[in-house]
mmCIF file of C-alpha atoms in Angstrom:
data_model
loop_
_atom_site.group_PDB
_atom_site.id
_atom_site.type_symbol
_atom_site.label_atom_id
_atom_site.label_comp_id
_atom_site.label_asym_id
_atom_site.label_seq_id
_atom_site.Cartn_x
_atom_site.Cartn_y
_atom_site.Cartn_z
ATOM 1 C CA UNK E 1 0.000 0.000 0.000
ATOM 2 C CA UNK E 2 2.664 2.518 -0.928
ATOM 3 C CA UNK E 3 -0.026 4.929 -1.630
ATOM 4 C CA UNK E 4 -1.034 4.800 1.924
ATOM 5 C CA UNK E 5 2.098 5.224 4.018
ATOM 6 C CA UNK E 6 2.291 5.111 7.771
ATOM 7 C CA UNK E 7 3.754 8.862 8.938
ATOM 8 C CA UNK E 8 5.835 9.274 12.530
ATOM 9 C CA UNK E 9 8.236 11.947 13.572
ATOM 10 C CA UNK E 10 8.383 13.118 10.272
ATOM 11 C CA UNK E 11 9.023 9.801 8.355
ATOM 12 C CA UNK E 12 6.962 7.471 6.426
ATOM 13 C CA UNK E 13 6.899 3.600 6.627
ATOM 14 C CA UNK E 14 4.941 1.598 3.928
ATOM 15 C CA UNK E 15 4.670 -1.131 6.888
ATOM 16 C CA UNK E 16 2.134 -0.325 9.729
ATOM 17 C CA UNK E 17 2.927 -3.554 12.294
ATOM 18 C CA UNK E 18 5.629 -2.743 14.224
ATOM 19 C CA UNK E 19 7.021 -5.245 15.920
ATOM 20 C CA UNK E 20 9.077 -6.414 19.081
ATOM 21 C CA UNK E 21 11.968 -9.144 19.644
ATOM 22 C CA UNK E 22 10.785 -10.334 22.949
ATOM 23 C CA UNK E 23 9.938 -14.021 23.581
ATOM 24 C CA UNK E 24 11.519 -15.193 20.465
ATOM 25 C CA UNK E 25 13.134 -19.015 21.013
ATOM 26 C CA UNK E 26 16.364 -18.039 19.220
ATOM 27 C CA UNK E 27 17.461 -15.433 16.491
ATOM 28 C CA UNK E 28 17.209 -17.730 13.364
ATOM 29 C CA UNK E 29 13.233 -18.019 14.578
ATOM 30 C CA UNK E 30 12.996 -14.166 14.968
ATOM 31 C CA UNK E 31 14.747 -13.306 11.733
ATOM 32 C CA UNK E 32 12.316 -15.812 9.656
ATOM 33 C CA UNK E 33 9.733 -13.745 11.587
ATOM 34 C CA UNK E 34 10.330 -10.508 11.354
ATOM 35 C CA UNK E 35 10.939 -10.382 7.150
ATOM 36 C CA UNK E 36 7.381 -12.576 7.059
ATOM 37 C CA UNK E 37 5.762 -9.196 9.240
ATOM 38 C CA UNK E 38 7.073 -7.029 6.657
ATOM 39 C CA UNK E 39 7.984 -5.129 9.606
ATOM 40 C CA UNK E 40 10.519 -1.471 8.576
ATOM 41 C CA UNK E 41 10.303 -0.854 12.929
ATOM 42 C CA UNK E 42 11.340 -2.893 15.622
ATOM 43 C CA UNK E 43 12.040 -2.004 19.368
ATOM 44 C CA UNK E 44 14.178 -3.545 21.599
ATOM 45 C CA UNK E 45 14.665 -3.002 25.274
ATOM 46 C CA UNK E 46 17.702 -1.456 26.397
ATOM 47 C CA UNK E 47 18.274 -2.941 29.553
ATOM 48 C CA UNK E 48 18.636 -6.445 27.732
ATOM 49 C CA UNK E 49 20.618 -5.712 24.962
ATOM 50 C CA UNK E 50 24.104 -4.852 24.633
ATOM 51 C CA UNK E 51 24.944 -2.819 21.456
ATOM 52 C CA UNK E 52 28.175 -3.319 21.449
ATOM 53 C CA UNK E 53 28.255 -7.757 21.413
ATOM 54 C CA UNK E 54 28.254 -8.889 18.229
ATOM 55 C CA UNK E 55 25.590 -11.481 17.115
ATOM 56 C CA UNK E 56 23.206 -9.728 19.019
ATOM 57 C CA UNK E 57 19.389 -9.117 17.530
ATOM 58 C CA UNK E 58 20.765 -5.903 16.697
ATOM 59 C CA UNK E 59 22.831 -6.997 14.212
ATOM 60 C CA UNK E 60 19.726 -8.811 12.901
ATOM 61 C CA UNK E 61 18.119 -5.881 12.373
ATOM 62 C CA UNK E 62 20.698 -3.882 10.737
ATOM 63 C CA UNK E 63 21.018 -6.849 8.598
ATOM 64 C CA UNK E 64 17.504 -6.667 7.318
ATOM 65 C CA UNK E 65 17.910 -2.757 7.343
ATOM 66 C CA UNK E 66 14.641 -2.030 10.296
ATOM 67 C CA UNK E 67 14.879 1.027 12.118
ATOM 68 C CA UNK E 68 15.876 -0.328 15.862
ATOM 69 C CA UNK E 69 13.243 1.474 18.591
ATOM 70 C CA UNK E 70 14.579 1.851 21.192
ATOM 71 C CA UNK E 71 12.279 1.211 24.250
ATOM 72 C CA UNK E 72 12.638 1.482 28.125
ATOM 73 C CA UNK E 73 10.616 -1.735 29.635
ATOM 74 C CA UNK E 74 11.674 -2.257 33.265
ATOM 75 C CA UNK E 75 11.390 1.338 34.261
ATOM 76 C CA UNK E 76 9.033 2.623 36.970
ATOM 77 C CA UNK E 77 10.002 5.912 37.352
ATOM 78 C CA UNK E 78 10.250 9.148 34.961
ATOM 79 C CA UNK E 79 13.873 9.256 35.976
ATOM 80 C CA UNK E 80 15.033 5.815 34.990
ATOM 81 C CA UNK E 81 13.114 6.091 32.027
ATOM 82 C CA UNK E 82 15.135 9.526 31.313
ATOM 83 C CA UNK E 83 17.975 8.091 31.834
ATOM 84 C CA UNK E 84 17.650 4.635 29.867
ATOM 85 C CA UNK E 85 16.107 6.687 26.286
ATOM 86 C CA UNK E 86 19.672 9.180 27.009
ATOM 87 C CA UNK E 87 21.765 5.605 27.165
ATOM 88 C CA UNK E 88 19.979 4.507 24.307
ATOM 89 C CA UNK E 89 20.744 7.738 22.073
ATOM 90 C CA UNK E 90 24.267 7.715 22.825
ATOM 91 C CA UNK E 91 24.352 4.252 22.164
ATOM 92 C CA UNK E 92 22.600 3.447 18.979
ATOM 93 C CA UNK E 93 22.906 7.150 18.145
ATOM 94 C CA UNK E 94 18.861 7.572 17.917
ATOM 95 C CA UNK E 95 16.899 10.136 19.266
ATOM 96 C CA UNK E 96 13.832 7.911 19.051
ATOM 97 C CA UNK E 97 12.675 6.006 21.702
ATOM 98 C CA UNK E 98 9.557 3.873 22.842
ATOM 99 C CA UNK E 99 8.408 5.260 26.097
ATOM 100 C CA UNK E 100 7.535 2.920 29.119
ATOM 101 C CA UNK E 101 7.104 3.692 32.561
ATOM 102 C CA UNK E 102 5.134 0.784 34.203
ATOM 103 C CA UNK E 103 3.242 1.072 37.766
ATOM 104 C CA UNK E 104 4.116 -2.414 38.883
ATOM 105 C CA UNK E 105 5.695 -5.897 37.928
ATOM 106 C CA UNK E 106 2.298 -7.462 37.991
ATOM 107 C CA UNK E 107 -0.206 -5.882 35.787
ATOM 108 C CA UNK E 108 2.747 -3.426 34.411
ATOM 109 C CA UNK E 109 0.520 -1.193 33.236
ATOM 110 C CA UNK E 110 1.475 2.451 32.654
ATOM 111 C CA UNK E 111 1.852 5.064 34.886
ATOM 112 C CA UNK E 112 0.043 7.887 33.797
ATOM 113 C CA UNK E 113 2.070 10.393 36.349
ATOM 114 C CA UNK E 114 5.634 8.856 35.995
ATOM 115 C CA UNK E 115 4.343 8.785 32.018
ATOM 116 C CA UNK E 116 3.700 12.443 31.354
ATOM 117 C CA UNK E 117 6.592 13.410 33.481
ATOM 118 C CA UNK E 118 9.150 11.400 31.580
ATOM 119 C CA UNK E 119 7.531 12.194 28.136
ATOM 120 C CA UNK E 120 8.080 16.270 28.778
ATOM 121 C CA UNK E 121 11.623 15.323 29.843
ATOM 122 C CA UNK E 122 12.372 13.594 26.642
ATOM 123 C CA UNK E 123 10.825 16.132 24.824
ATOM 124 C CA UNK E 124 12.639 19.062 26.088
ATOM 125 C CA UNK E 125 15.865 17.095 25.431
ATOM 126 C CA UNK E 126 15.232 16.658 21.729
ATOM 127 C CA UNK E 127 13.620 12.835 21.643
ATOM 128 C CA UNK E 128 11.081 11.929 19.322
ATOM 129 C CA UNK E 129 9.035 10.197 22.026
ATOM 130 C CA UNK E 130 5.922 7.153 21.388
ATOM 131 C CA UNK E 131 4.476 7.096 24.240
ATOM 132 C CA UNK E 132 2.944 3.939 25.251
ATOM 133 C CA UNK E 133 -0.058 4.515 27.371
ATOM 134 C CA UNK E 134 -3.585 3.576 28.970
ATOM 135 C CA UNK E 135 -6.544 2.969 27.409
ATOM 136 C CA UNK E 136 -7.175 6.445 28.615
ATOM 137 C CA UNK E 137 -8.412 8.992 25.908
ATOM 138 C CA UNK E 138 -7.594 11.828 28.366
ATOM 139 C CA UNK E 139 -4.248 10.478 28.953
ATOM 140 C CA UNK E 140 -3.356 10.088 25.584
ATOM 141 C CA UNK E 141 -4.316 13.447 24.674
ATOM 142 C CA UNK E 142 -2.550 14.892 27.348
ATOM 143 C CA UNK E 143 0.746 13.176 25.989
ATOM 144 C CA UNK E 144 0.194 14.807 22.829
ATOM 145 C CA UNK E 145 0.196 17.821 23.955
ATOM 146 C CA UNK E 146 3.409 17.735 25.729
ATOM 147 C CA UNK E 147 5.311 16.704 22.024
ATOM 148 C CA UNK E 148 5.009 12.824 21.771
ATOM 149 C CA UNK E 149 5.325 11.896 18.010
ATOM 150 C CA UNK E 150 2.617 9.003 18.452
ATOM 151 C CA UNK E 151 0.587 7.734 21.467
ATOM 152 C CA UNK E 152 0.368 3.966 21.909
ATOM 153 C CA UNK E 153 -2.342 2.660 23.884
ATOM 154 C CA UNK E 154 -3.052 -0.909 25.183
ATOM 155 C CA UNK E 155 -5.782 -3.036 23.752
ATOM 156 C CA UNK E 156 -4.686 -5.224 27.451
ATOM 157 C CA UNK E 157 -1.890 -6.081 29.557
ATOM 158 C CA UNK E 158 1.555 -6.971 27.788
ATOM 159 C CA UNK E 159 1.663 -10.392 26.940
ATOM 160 C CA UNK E 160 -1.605 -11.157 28.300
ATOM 161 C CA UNK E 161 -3.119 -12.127 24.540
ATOM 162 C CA UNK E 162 -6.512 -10.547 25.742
ATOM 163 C CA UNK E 163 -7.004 -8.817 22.698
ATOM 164 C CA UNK E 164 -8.499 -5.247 22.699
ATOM 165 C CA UNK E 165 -10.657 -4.913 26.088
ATOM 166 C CA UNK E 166 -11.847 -1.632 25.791
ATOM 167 C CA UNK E 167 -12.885 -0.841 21.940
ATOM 168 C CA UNK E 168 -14.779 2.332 22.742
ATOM 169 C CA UNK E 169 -11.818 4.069 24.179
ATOM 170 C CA UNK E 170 -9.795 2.730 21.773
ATOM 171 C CA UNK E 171 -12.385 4.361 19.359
ATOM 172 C CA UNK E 172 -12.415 7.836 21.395
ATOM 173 C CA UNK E 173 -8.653 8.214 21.200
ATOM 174 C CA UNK E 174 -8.455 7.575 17.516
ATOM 175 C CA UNK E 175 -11.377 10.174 16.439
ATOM 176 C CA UNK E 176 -9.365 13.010 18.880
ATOM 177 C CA UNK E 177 -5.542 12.017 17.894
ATOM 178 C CA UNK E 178 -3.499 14.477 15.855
ATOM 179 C CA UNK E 179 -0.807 12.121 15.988
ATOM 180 C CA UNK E 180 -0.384 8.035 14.830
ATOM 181 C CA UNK E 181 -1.937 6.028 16.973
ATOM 182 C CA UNK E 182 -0.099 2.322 17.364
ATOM 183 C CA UNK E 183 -2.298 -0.107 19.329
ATOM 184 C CA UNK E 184 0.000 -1.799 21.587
ATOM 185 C CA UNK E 185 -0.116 -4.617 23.748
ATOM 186 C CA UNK E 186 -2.398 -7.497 24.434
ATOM 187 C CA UNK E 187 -3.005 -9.152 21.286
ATOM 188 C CA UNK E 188 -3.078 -12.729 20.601
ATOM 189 C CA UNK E 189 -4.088 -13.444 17.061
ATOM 190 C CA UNK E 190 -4.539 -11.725 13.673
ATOM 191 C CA UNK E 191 -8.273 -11.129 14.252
ATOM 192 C CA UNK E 192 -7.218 -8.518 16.932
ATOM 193 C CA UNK E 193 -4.720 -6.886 14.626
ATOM 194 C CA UNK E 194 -7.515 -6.032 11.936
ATOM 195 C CA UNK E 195 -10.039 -5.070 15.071
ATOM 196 C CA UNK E 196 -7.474 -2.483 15.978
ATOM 197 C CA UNK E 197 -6.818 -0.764 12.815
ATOM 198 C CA UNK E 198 -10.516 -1.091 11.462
ATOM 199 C CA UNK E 199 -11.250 1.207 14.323
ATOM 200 C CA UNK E 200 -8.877 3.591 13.356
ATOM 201 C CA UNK E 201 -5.264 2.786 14.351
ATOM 202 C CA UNK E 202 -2.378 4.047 12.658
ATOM 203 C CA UNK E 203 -0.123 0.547 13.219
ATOM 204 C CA UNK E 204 -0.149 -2.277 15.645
ATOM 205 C CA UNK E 205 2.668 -2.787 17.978
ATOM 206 C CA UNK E 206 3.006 -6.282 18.882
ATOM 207 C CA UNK E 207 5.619 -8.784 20.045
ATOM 208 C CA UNK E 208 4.793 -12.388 21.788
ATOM 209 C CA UNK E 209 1.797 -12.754 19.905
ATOM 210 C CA UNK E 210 4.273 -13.530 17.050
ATOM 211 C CA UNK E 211 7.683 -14.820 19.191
ATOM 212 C CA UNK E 212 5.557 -17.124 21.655
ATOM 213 C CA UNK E 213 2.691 -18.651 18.357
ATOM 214 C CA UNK E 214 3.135 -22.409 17.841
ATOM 215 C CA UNK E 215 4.554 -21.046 14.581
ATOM 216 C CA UNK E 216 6.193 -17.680 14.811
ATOM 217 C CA UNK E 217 7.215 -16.891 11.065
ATOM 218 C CA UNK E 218 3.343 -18.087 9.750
ATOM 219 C CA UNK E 219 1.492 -15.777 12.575
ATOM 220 C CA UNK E 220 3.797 -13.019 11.529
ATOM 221 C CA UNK E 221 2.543 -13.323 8.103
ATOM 222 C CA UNK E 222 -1.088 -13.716 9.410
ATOM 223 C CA UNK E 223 -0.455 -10.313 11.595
ATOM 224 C CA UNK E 224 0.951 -8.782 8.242
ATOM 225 C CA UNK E 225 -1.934 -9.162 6.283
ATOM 226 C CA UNK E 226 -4.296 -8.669 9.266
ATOM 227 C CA UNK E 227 -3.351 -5.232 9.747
ATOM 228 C CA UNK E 228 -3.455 -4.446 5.817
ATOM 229 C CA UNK E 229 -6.809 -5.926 5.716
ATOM 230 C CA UNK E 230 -7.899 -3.900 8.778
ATOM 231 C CA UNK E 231 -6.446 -0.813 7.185
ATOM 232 C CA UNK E 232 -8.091 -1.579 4.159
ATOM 233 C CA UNK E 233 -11.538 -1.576 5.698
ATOM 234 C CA UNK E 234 -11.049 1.578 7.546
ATOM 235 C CA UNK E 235 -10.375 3.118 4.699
ATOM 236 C CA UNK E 236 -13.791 1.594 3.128
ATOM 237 C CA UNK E 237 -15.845 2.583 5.591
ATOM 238 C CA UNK E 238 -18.184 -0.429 6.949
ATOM 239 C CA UNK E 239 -22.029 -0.378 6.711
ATOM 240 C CA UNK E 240 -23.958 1.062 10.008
ATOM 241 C CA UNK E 241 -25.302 -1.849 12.279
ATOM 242 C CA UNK E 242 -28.911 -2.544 12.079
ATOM 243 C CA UNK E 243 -31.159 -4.440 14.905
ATOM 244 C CA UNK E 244 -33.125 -5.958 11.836
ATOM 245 C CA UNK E 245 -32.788 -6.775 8.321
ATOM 246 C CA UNK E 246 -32.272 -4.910 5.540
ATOM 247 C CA UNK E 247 -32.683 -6.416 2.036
ATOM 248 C CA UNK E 248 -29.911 -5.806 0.009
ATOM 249 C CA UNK E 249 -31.727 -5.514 -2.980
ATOM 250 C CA UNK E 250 -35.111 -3.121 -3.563
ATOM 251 C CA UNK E 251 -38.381 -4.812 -3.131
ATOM 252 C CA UNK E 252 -40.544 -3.013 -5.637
ATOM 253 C CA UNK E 253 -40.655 -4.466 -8.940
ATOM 254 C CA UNK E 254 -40.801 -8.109 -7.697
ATOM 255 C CA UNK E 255 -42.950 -10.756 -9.332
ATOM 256 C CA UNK E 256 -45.929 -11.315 -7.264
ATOM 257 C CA UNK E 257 -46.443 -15.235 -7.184
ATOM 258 C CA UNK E 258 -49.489 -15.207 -5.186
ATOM 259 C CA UNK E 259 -51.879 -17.865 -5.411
ATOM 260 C CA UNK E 260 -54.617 -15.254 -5.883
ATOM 261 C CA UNK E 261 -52.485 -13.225 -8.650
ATOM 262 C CA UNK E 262 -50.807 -16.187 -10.717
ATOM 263 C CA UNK E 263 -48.069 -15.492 -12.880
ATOM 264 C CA UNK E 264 -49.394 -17.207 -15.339
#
């Protein structure tokens, strides 16, 4: 769909599933994977990677030429986050990064306060910041309106393979964004991919719904042509919902076979 391209921080991406490395069983599995997502953006977390060891997934993706995301899993406050996306630039020499500051190791959903804080932070410094975020339409506009370059709310806990939980909001923060939207988080199978972007998502973000699949490299197709598909119907526009039938072709004009009015 190169006449449709996906637009963050001032670039454009003819691929609109972004995708993660964590979970995969070794690199050969994750390399099969990520060319079958079609995938131009990955992330990787920058406590777990070193850039400077060599066979690392980072040389898989500058291999395959993806931009590398930085993101900052395991922080829980503004200040580690800070501090991990500044390690990050100087290390990959990036000045993108995928922002996450959790609340707690067992739901590790975001924390809105830690969140905003961090996100004005980066944003001062010069980041180009996607922020990933609450179901929260209020949130998420708030963190576009401190500078993030897309907001990237959950469709359900990370890893949980819930799927989207809360379509409505999901819904409300797409009709209000000025900036992409990326659903991230929570999905488990291609069906959720194409839920997300039919109700207006820029991209999909996703990660073990591919690495942890009985079969990485054919989900990562399926999510691949999931989220064209649901970007495809956006686009089209579906028919309203109707508590009744509606006959999809006109009824007047139709023979009348009537006992009492025979055709014949």
């Amino acid at each position: 769909m190169a006449d449709d391209m996906l637009m963050i921080g001032g670039e454009s991406f003819t691929s609109r599933l972004i995708t993660g490395t964590g979970g995969a069983p070794s690199l050969e599995v994750l390399e099969q994977a990520l060319i079958a997502s079609g995938t131009e953006i990955t992330t990787v977390a920058m406590r777990r990677v070193d850039p400077g060891t060599a066979g690392s997934v980072l040389d898989v993706l500058r291999r395959l030429g993806i931009r590398v995301l930085p993101n900052t899993a395991g922080c829980f406050t503004s200040g580690e986050a800070v501090l991990t996306a500044r390690l990050a630039r100087e290390a990959l020499e990036t000045d993108w990064v995928k922002l996450e500051v959790v609340a707690d190791e067992r739901t590790l959903l975001p924390d809105g306060v830690e969140l905003v804080d961090a996100a004005e932070r980066l944003v001062d410094d010069g980041f180009r910041v996607l922020a990933y975020t609450n179901d929260d339409p209020v949130l998420a506009r708030r963190l576009e309106q401190v500078g993030c370059v897309a907001v990237m709310p959950l469709g359900s806990p990370i890893g949980s393979g819930l799927g989207i939980r809360n379509p409505h909001n999901i819904r409300l923060i797409t009709e209000q964004a000025g900036v992409p939207v990326v659903l991230d988080a929570g999905l488990g199978t291609a069906s959720d991919a194409a839920l997300a972007m039919e109700l207006g998502c820029d991209a999909v973000m996703l990660a073990t719904a591919v690495t942890r699949a009985q079969s990485p490299l054919l989900m990562a197709e399926a999510m691949r042509h999931a989220v064209e598909a649901g970007r495809l119907a956006h686009r089209a526009g579906r028919i309203p919902m109707r508590h009744h039938a509606y006959a999809s072709s006109p009824m007047a004009g139709m023979l009348d076979a009537s006992p009492e009015h025979p055709a014949f």
